Short mmCIF file of C-alpha atoms in Angstrom, two decimals:
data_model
loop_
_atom_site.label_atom_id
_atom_site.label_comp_id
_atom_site.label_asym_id
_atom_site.label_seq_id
_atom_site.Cartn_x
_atom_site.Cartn_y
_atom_site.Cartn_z
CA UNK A 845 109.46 82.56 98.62
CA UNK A 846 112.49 84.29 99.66
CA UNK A 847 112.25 88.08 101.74
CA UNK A 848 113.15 89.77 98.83
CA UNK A 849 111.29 88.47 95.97
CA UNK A 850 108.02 88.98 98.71
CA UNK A 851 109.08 92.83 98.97
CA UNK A 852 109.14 93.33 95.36
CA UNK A 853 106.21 91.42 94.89
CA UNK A 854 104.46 93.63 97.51
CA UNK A 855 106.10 97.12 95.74
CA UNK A 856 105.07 96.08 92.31
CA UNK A 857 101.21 94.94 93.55
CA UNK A 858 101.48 98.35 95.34
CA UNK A 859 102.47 100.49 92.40
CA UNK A 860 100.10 98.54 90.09
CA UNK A 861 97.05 99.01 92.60
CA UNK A 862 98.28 102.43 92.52
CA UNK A 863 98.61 103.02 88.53
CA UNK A 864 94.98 101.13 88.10
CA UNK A 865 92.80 103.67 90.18
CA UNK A 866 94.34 106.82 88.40
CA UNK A 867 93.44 105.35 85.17
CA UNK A 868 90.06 104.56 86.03
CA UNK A 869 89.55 108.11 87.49
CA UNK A 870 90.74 109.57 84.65
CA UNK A 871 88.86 107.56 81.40
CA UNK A 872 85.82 108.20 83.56
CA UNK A 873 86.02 112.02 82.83
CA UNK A 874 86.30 111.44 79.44
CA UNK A 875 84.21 108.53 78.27
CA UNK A 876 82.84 109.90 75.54
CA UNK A 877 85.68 111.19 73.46
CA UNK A 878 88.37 108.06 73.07
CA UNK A 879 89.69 105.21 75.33
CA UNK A 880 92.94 105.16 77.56
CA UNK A 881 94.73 102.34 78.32
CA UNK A 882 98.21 102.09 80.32
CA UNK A 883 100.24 99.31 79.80
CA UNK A 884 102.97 98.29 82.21
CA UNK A 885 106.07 97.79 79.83
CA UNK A 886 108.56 96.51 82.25
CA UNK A 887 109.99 96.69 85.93
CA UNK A 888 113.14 97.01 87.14
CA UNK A 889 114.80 97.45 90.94
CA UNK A 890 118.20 98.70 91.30
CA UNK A 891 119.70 96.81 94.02
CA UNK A 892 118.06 93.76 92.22
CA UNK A 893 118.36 92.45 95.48
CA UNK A 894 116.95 94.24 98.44
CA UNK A 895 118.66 93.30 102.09
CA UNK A 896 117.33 94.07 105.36
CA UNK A 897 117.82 98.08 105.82
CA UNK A 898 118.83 98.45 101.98
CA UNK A 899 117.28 101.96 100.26
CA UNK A 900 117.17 101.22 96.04
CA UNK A 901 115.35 102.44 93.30
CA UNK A 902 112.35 101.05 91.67
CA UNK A 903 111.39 101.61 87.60
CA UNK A 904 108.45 101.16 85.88
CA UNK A 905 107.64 101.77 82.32
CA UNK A 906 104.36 102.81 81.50
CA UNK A 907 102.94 103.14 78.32
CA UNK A 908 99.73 104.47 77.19
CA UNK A 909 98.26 102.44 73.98
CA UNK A 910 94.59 103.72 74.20
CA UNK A 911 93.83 107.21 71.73
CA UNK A 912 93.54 109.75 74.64
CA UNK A 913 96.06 111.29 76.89
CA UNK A 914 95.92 109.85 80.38
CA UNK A 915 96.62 112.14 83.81
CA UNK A 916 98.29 110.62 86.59
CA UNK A 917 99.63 111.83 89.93
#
């Protein structure tokens, strides 16, 4: 596996690690009333390709598909 696909591999494991204990924190407030569920849509980088030293952008799409608002920080 090349450098770069193993740094976006790590930021996207990071971000999903990330996304998955603020969900979990917040359905268990409100168990009783509905369900929330966050769906990761799609990912994007911008360089696609990240060099040694290079600063970019990363974008994920979340979206929620369970019946109660979700809060995340």
């Amino acid at each position: 596996m090349k450098l770069q696909n193993k740094i976006l591999a790590t930021i996207f494991l990071i971000m999903l690690a990330a996304f998955a204990g603020t969900v979990s924190a917040a359905s268990a407030d409100d168990e009783n009333s509905g369900s929330a569920y966050l769906t990761i849509t799609s990912v994007s980088s911008d360089p696609s390709v990240f060099m040694y030293g290079d600063t970019g952008t990363v974008t994920v799409k979340v979206k929620n598909t369970g019946t109660t608002s979700v809060n995340y920080q």
